[in-house]
Amino acid sequence: MQSADAKFKRNSLFLTLRRYSSAVSEMEQTILLPSLLRDMPSDEVWDCEAAEETCKDLYGNYLMLKAIRTTVESGLIPLDDHKAKNNTALNKTLEPLLDTDPEVLFHFHVRGLFSVMSDLTKKTQTLTEKYMDIIGVAN
Amino acid sequence: MQSADAKFKRNSLFLTLRRYSSAVSEMEQTILLPSLLRDMPSDEVWDCEAAEETCKDLYGNYLMLKAIRTTVESGLIPLDDHKAKNNTALNKTLEPLLDTDPEVLFHFHVRGLFSVMSDLTKKTQTLTEKYMDIIGVAN
């Protein structure tokens, strides 16, 4: 099993997840006063209509990025009404595709995960930079 | 970084991928004469219309499960015309959802990956059992 572990360590999906995890750690170490992010408008057009109000400011983004990191590291998806509801909508759209070749579905989800993790890593780095701007520290 | 590695090792997504990898290794060790699977009809209703002819028999399934294991272990998605085409169809369906909350997209793909990996692990075990039946070895 050791050799399989070694293979997984070099796995680029594994590295993509770890890169995100590191970006969030760096964000946490930099943002010593997260409350400064409250009420700062977020440029990101995140569909937060069904979510808590906090999602609309940078502080909401900060909390969301931290929550995703916890899930990435544990690999456990929490059962949450809001997210479950949104997933149901997504799953409904995909329903006719569920009978598809499992190989295609596998590639689809791995590609999707790569894409969303890269996106989230960039968002984490951008948020860290914005905090530096707020406190007046040059990057 | 060691502590992050340790966390990832206990990660249940990581374990799900490793479980699949182990099931395929067991299949390979059991199926000493894969050619016996040729022309054996597959019960699985896999959408192989666009794929190679071999996908329709158990031998085709055997090759597919091995190919997916390689991708799972390397974490690299090969650029392949056939799969790319199928992914385009899937991506087209998802297009209106791409603007959605990245947290929701992340959960959607992780859940999808869990689901397809469990499915593929079961298929691998079933194929191994079918081979045992073919060579007349009781499980």
mmCIF file of C-alpha atoms in Angstrom:
data_model
loop_
_atom_site.group_PDB
_atom_site.id
_atom_site.type_symbol
_atom_site.label_atom_id
_atom_site.label_comp_id
_atom_site.label_asym_id
_atom_site.label_seq_id
_atom_site.Cartn_x
_atom_site.Cartn_y
_atom_site.Cartn_z
ATOM 1 C CA MET A 1 0.000 0.000 0.000
ATOM 2 C CA GLN A 2 3.035 2.241 0.541
ATOM 3 C CA SER A 3 3.676 2.448 -3.170
ATOM 4 C CA ALA A 4 0.057 3.420 -3.848
ATOM 5 C CA ASP A 5 0.422 6.162 -1.199
ATOM 6 C CA ALA A 6 3.538 7.443 -2.940
ATOM 7 C CA LYS A 7 1.671 7.529 -6.246
ATOM 8 C CA PHE A 8 -1.195 9.482 -4.684
ATOM 9 C CA LYS A 9 1.283 11.990 -3.232
ATOM 10 C CA ARG A 10 2.471 12.832 -6.717
ATOM 11 C CA ASN A 11 -1.143 12.873 -7.925
ATOM 12 C CA SER A 12 -1.919 16.241 -9.426
ATOM 13 C CA LEU A 13 -5.495 16.254 -8.079
ATOM 14 C CA PHE A 14 -4.042 15.692 -4.616
ATOM 15 C CA LEU A 15 -1.570 18.547 -5.227
ATOM 16 C CA THR A 16 -4.348 20.837 -6.457
ATOM 17 C CA LEU A 17 -6.291 20.216 -3.247
ATOM 18 C CA ARG A 18 -3.160 20.758 -1.150
ATOM 19 C CA ARG A 19 -2.353 23.989 -2.995
ATOM 20 C CA TYR A 20 -5.795 25.314 -2.041
ATOM 21 C CA SER A 21 -5.289 24.236 1.546
ATOM 22 C CA SER A 22 -1.938 26.099 1.651
ATOM 23 C CA ALA A 23 -3.461 29.253 0.121
ATOM 24 C CA VAL A 24 -6.135 29.286 2.847
ATOM 25 C CA SER A 25 -3.492 28.774 5.577
ATOM 26 C CA GLU A 26 -1.549 31.724 4.187
ATOM 27 C CA MET A 27 -4.744 33.792 4.076
ATOM 28 C CA GLU A 28 -5.439 32.950 7.752
ATOM 29 C CA GLN A 29 -1.884 33.858 8.772
ATOM 30 C CA THR A 30 -2.111 37.182 6.906
ATOM 31 C CA ILE A 31 -5.618 38.224 7.906
ATOM 32 C CA LEU A 32 -5.111 38.850 11.606
ATOM 33 C CA LEU A 33 -8.221 40.999 11.910
ATOM 34 C CA PRO A 34 -10.886 39.346 9.741
ATOM 35 C CA SER A 35 -13.482 41.786 11.083
ATOM 36 C CA LEU A 36 -11.884 44.484 8.876
ATOM 37 C CA LEU A 37 -13.447 42.616 5.943
ATOM 38 C CA ARG A 38 -16.984 43.160 7.230
ATOM 39 C CA ASP A 39 -19.194 45.251 4.960
ATOM 40 C CA MET A 40 -16.432 45.467 2.348
ATOM 41 C CA PRO A 41 -18.248 44.769 -0.943
ATOM 42 C CA SER A 42 -17.115 41.676 -2.830
ATOM 43 C CA ASP A 43 -16.301 42.019 -6.544
ATOM 44 C CA GLU A 44 -17.027 38.350 -7.020
ATOM 45 C CA VAL A 45 -20.404 37.629 -8.538
ATOM 46 C CA TRP A 46 -21.197 34.655 -6.336
ATOM 47 C CA ASP A 47 -24.739 33.408 -6.427
ATOM 48 C CA CYS A 48 -25.505 33.945 -2.784
ATOM 49 C CA GLU A 49 -29.199 34.673 -3.042
ATOM 50 C CA ALA A 50 -30.160 31.614 -1.076
ATOM 51 C CA ALA A 51 -27.238 31.975 1.319
ATOM 52 C CA GLU A 52 -26.691 34.011 4.417
ATOM 53 C CA GLU A 53 -26.387 37.766 4.057
ATOM 54 C CA THR A 54 -22.710 37.599 5.037
ATOM 55 C CA CYS A 55 -21.869 35.987 1.736
ATOM 56 C CA LYS A 56 -22.148 39.376 0.074
ATOM 57 C CA ASP A 57 -19.144 40.975 1.770
ATOM 58 C CA LEU A 58 -15.459 40.015 1.876
ATOM 59 C CA TYR A 59 -15.926 38.641 5.387
ATOM 60 C CA GLY A 60 -18.514 36.199 4.019
ATOM 61 C CA ASN A 61 -16.064 35.146 1.305
ATOM 62 C CA TYR A 62 -13.375 34.666 3.969
ATOM 63 C CA LEU A 63 -15.638 32.355 6.009
ATOM 64 C CA MET A 64 -16.675 30.414 2.909
ATOM 65 C CA LEU A 65 -13.078 29.816 1.777
ATOM 66 C CA LYS A 66 -12.196 28.554 5.280
ATOM 67 C CA ALA A 67 -15.221 26.245 5.379
ATOM 68 C CA ILE A 68 -14.295 24.713 2.009
ATOM 69 C CA ARG A 69 -10.734 24.131 3.241
ATOM 70 C CA THR A 70 -12.113 22.107 6.162
ATOM 71 C CA THR A 71 -14.077 19.956 3.718
ATOM 72 C CA VAL A 72 -11.066 19.591 1.398
ATOM 73 C CA GLU A 73 -8.882 18.376 4.253
ATOM 74 C CA SER A 74 -11.415 16.021 5.794
ATOM 75 C CA GLY A 75 -12.899 14.888 2.484
ATOM 76 C CA LEU A 76 -16.253 14.749 4.228
ATOM 77 C CA ILE A 77 -19.187 16.607 2.744
ATOM 78 C CA PRO A 78 -21.320 18.080 5.529
ATOM 79 C CA LEU A 79 -25.039 17.628 5.256
ATOM 80 C CA ASP A 80 -26.315 21.167 5.010
ATOM 81 C CA ASP A 81 -29.811 22.184 3.967
ATOM 82 C CA HIS A 82 -28.773 25.169 1.860
ATOM 83 C CA LYS A 83 -26.054 23.357 -0.049
ATOM 84 C CA ALA A 84 -28.136 20.208 -0.373
ATOM 85 C CA LYS A 85 -30.887 22.280 -1.963
ATOM 86 C CA ASN A 86 -28.491 23.775 -4.472
ATOM 87 C CA ASN A 87 -27.019 20.387 -5.221
ATOM 88 C CA THR A 88 -30.473 19.021 -5.898
ATOM 89 C CA ALA A 89 -30.924 21.684 -8.554
ATOM 90 C CA LEU A 90 -27.593 20.750 -10.114
ATOM 91 C CA ASN A 91 -28.355 17.050 -9.880
ATOM 92 C CA LYS A 92 -31.728 17.543 -11.563
ATOM 93 C CA THR A 93 -29.985 19.147 -14.533
ATOM 94 C CA LEU A 94 -27.625 16.194 -14.711
ATOM 95 C CA GLU A 95 -30.325 13.523 -14.325
ATOM 96 C CA PRO A 96 -30.475 12.541 -18.009
ATOM 97 C CA LEU A 97 -26.685 12.148 -17.951
ATOM 98 C CA LEU A 98 -26.551 9.761 -15.013
ATOM 99 C CA ASP A 99 -26.931 6.718 -17.258
ATOM 100 C CA THR A 100 -23.867 7.815 -19.151
ATOM 101 C CA ASP A 101 -20.591 5.895 -19.371
ATOM 102 C CA PRO A 102 -19.052 5.950 -15.843
ATOM 103 C CA GLU A 103 -15.663 6.699 -17.390
ATOM 104 C CA VAL A 104 -17.056 9.905 -18.915
ATOM 105 C CA LEU A 105 -18.727 10.845 -15.618
ATOM 106 C CA PHE A 106 -15.466 10.212 -13.758
ATOM 107 C CA HIS A 107 -13.495 12.461 -16.132
ATOM 108 C CA PHE A 108 -16.214 15.109 -15.941
ATOM 109 C CA HIS A 109 -16.101 15.305 -12.133
ATOM 110 C CA VAL A 110 -12.285 15.211 -11.916
ATOM 111 C CA ARG A 111 -11.992 17.991 -14.494
ATOM 112 C CA GLY A 112 -14.713 19.936 -12.674
ATOM 113 C CA LEU A 113 -12.915 19.548 -9.367
ATOM 114 C CA PHE A 114 -9.599 20.723 -10.885
ATOM 115 C CA SER A 115 -11.327 23.738 -12.350
ATOM 116 C CA VAL A 116 -13.255 24.780 -9.229
ATOM 117 C CA MET A 117 -10.196 24.259 -6.973
ATOM 118 C CA SER A 118 -7.991 26.452 -9.189
ATOM 119 C CA ASP A 119 -10.733 29.067 -9.162
ATOM 120 C CA LEU A 120 -11.034 28.938 -5.365
ATOM 121 C CA THR A 121 -7.243 29.113 -4.908
ATOM 122 C CA LYS A 122 -7.160 32.292 -7.034
ATOM 123 C CA LYS A 123 -10.060 33.770 -5.044
ATOM 124 C CA THR A 124 -8.211 33.020 -1.779
ATOM 125 C CA GLN A 125 -5.056 34.753 -3.033
ATOM 126 C CA THR A 126 -7.062 37.745 -4.271
ATOM 127 C CA LEU A 127 -8.813 38.082 -0.912
ATOM 128 C CA THR A 128 -5.437 37.970 0.887
ATOM 129 C CA GLU A 129 -4.142 40.747 -1.402
ATOM 130 C CA LYS A 130 -7.250 42.833 -0.809
ATOM 131 C CA TYR A 131 -6.711 42.601 2.954
ATOM 132 C CA MET A 132 -3.134 43.824 2.482
ATOM 133 C CA ASP A 133 -4.522 46.794 0.509
ATOM 134 C CA ILE A 134 -7.061 47.529 3.270
ATOM 135 C CA ILE A 135 -4.398 47.620 5.984
ATOM 136 C CA GLY A 136 -2.092 49.574 3.653
ATOM 137 C CA VAL A 137 0.669 47.010 3.290
ATOM 138 C CA ALA A 138 2.250 46.832 -0.167
ATOM 139 C CA ASN A 139 2.518 43.341 -1.664
ATOM 140 C CA MET B 1 3.255 20.356 5.297
ATOM 141 C CA GLN B 2 3.589 16.955 7.007
ATOM 142 C CA SER B 3 0.497 17.622 9.051
ATOM 143 C CA ALA B 4 -1.487 18.536 5.923
ATOM 144 C CA ASP B 5 -0.307 15.259 4.343
ATOM 145 C CA ALA B 6 -1.499 13.337 7.380
ATOM 146 C CA LYS B 7 -4.885 15.031 7.128
ATOM 147 C CA PHE B 8 -5.179 14.121 3.458
ATOM 148 C CA LYS B 9 -4.335 10.505 4.233
ATOM 149 C CA ARG B 10 -7.340 10.275 6.500
ATOM 150 C CA ASN B 11 -9.403 12.126 3.882
ATOM 151 C CA SER B 12 -12.345 10.013 2.856
ATOM 152 C CA LEU B 13 -12.159 11.129 -0.793
ATOM 153 C CA PHE B 14 -8.545 9.977 -0.795
ATOM 154 C CA LEU B 15 -9.611 6.649 0.756
ATOM 155 C CA THR B 16 -12.413 6.225 -1.794
ATOM 156 C CA LEU B 17 -9.909 6.665 -4.639
ATOM 157 C CA ARG B 18 -7.471 4.268 -2.953
ATOM 158 C CA ARG B 19 -10.223 1.694 -2.437
ATOM 159 C CA TYR B 20 -10.901 1.742 -6.182
ATOM 160 C CA SER B 21 -7.197 1.413 -6.923
ATOM 161 C CA SER B 22 -6.989 -1.640 -4.626
ATOM 162 C CA ALA B 23 -10.068 -3.253 -6.212
ATOM 163 C CA VAL B 24 -8.447 -2.919 -9.664
ATOM 164 C CA SER B 25 -5.151 -4.395 -8.370
ATOM 165 C CA GLU B 26 -7.094 -7.371 -6.970
ATOM 166 C CA MET B 27 -8.915 -7.734 -10.294
ATOM 167 C CA GLU B 28 -5.578 -7.768 -12.156
ATOM 168 C CA GLN B 29 -4.113 -10.357 -9.785
ATOM 169 C CA THR B 30 -7.178 -12.583 -10.175
ATOM 170 C CA ILE B 31 -7.714 -12.262 -13.919
ATOM 171 C CA LEU B 32 -4.628 -14.068 -15.192
ATOM 172 C CA LEU B 33 -6.111 -14.657 -18.657
ATOM 173 C CA PRO B 34 -8.005 -11.473 -19.561
ATOM 174 C CA SER B 35 -8.582 -12.831 -23.072
ATOM 175 C CA LEU B 36 -11.193 -15.210 -21.575
ATOM 176 C CA LEU B 37 -13.372 -12.113 -21.163
ATOM 177 C CA ARG B 38 -13.444 -11.407 -24.892
ATOM 178 C CA ASP B 39 -16.880 -11.590 -26.497
ATOM 179 C CA MET B 40 -18.485 -12.223 -23.098
ATOM 180 C CA PRO B 41 -21.515 -9.914 -23.081
ATOM 181 C CA SER B 42 -21.548 -7.226 -20.409
ATOM 182 C CA ASP B 43 -24.691 -6.832 -18.287
ATOM 183 C CA GLU B 44 -23.744 -3.247 -17.625
ATOM 184 C CA VAL B 45 -25.680 -0.745 -19.670
ATOM 185 C CA TRP B 46 -22.742 1.520 -20.408
ATOM 186 C CA ASP B 47 -23.265 4.124 -23.058
ATOM 187 C CA CYS B 48 -20.518 2.969 -25.390
ATOM 188 C CA GLU B 49 -22.073 4.022 -28.686
ATOM 189 C CA ALA B 50 -19.347 6.531 -29.374
ATOM 190 C CA ALA B 51 -16.631 4.302 -27.930
ATOM 191 C CA GLU B 52 -14.627 1.465 -29.348
ATOM 192 C CA GLU B 53 -16.425 -1.799 -30.077
ATOM 193 C CA THR B 54 -14.510 -3.524 -27.273
ATOM 194 C CA CYS B 55 -16.485 -1.584 -24.694
ATOM 195 C CA LYS B 56 -19.413 -3.917 -25.286
ATOM 196 C CA ASP B 57 -17.808 -7.065 -23.870
ATOM 197 C CA LEU B 58 -16.330 -7.855 -20.459
ATOM 198 C CA TYR B 59 -12.834 -7.471 -21.893
ATOM 199 C CA GLY B 60 -13.664 -3.885 -22.842
ATOM 200 C CA ASN B 61 -14.922 -3.259 -19.306
ATOM 201 C CA TYR B 62 -11.694 -4.753 -17.938
ATOM 202 C CA LEU B 63 -9.571 -2.390 -20.062
ATOM 203 C CA MET B 64 -11.701 0.602 -19.114
ATOM 204 C CA LEU B 65 -11.468 -0.099 -15.361
ATOM 205 C CA LYS B 66 -7.673 -0.402 -15.664
ATOM 206 C CA ALA B 67 -7.415 2.855 -17.648
ATOM 207 C CA ILE B 68 -9.432 4.718 -15.016
ATOM 208 C CA ARG B 69 -7.152 3.338 -12.268
ATOM 209 C CA THR B 70 -4.143 4.839 -14.096
ATOM 210 C CA THR B 71 -5.883 8.228 -14.150
ATOM 211 C CA VAL B 72 -6.916 7.906 -10.487
ATOM 212 C CA GLU B 73 -3.322 7.181 -9.428
ATOM 213 C CA SER B 74 -1.682 9.838 -11.566
ATOM 214 C CA GLY B 75 -4.456 12.396 -11.147
ATOM 215 C CA LEU B 76 -3.810 13.470 -14.724
ATOM 216 C CA ILE B 77 -6.646 13.556 -17.206
ATOM 217 C CA PRO B 78 -5.429 12.398 -20.619
ATOM 218 C CA LEU B 79 -6.481 14.473 -23.573
ATOM 219 C CA ASP B 80 -8.546 12.063 -25.574
ATOM 220 C CA ASP B 81 -10.853 12.985 -28.452
ATOM 221 C CA HIS B 82 -13.638 10.584 -27.542
ATOM 222 C CA LYS B 83 -13.773 11.540 -23.873
ATOM 223 C CA ALA B 84 -13.302 15.226 -24.636
ATOM 224 C CA LYS B 85 -16.319 15.066 -26.952
ATOM 225 C CA ASN B 86 -18.457 13.455 -24.298
ATOM 226 C CA ASN B 87 -17.291 15.958 -21.734
ATOM 227 C CA THR B 88 -18.251 18.788 -24.045
ATOM 228 C CA ALA B 89 -21.795 17.434 -24.119
ATOM 229 C CA LEU B 90 -21.827 17.260 -20.310
ATOM 230 C CA ASN B 91 -20.277 20.703 -19.997
ATOM 231 C CA LYS B 92 -22.853 22.174 -22.361
ATOM 232 C CA THR B 93 -25.623 20.925 -20.084
ATOM 233 C CA LEU B 94 -23.897 22.506 -17.120
ATOM 234 C CA GLU B 95 -23.138 25.822 -18.835
ATOM 235 C CA PRO B 96 -25.942 27.792 -17.172
ATOM 236 C CA LEU B 97 -24.693 26.522 -13.807
ATOM 237 C CA LEU B 98 -21.103 27.660 -14.208
ATOM 238 C CA ASP B 99 -21.857 31.076 -12.734
ATOM 239 C CA THR B 100 -23.119 29.387 -9.642
ATOM 240 C CA ASP B 101 -21.587 29.700 -6.160
ATOM 241 C CA PRO B 102 -18.146 27.977 -6.297
ATOM 242 C CA GLU B 103 -18.878 26.337 -2.943
ATOM 243 C CA VAL B 104 -21.935 24.634 -4.443
ATOM 244 C CA LEU B 105 -19.944 23.571 -7.530
ATOM 245 C CA PHE B 106 -17.197 22.186 -5.301
ATOM 246 C CA HIS B 107 -19.664 20.123 -3.267
ATOM 247 C CA PHE B 108 -21.364 18.952 -6.456
ATOM 248 C CA HIS B 109 -18.135 17.623 -7.998
ATOM 249 C CA VAL B 110 -16.861 16.027 -4.778
ATOM 250 C CA ARG B 111 -20.199 14.261 -4.258
ATOM 251 C CA GLY B 112 -20.195 13.209 -7.921
ATOM 252 C CA LEU B 113 -16.683 11.824 -7.625
ATOM 253 C CA PHE B 114 -17.608 9.852 -4.478
ATOM 254 C CA SER B 115 -20.619 8.421 -6.234
ATOM 255 C CA VAL B 116 -18.900 7.455 -9.500
ATOM 256 C CA MET B 117 -15.906 5.937 -7.648
ATOM 257 C CA SER B 118 -18.151 3.755 -5.465
ATOM 258 C CA ASP B 119 -19.975 2.670 -8.607
ATOM 259 C CA LEU B 120 -16.718 1.828 -10.404
ATOM 260 C CA THR B 121 -15.379 -0.084 -7.365
ATOM 261 C CA LYS B 122 -18.538 -2.241 -7.346
ATOM 262 C CA LYS B 123 -18.212 -2.828 -11.111
ATOM 263 C CA THR B 124 -14.577 -3.914 -10.632
ATOM 264 C CA GLN B 125 -15.545 -6.388 -7.911
ATOM 265 C CA THR B 126 -18.426 -7.745 -10.006
ATOM 266 C CA LEU B 127 -16.128 -8.246 -13.003
ATOM 267 C CA THR B 128 -13.606 -10.117 -10.802
ATOM 268 C CA GLU B 129 -16.431 -12.385 -9.546
ATOM 269 C CA LYS B 130 -17.638 -13.010 -13.110
ATOM 270 C CA TYR B 131 -14.133 -14.124 -14.116
ATOM 271 C CA MET B 132 -14.113 -16.569 -11.189
ATOM 272 C CA ASP B 133 -17.446 -17.942 -12.441
ATOM 273 C CA ILE B 134 -16.050 -18.273 -15.990
ATOM 274 C CA ILE B 135 -13.009 -20.270 -14.849
ATOM 275 C CA GLY B 136 -15.226 -22.289 -12.480
ATOM 276 C CA VAL B 137 -13.711 -21.159 -9.182
ATOM 277 C CA ALA B 138 -16.212 -20.722 -6.348
ATOM 278 C CA ASN B 139 -15.958 -17.424 -4.470
#
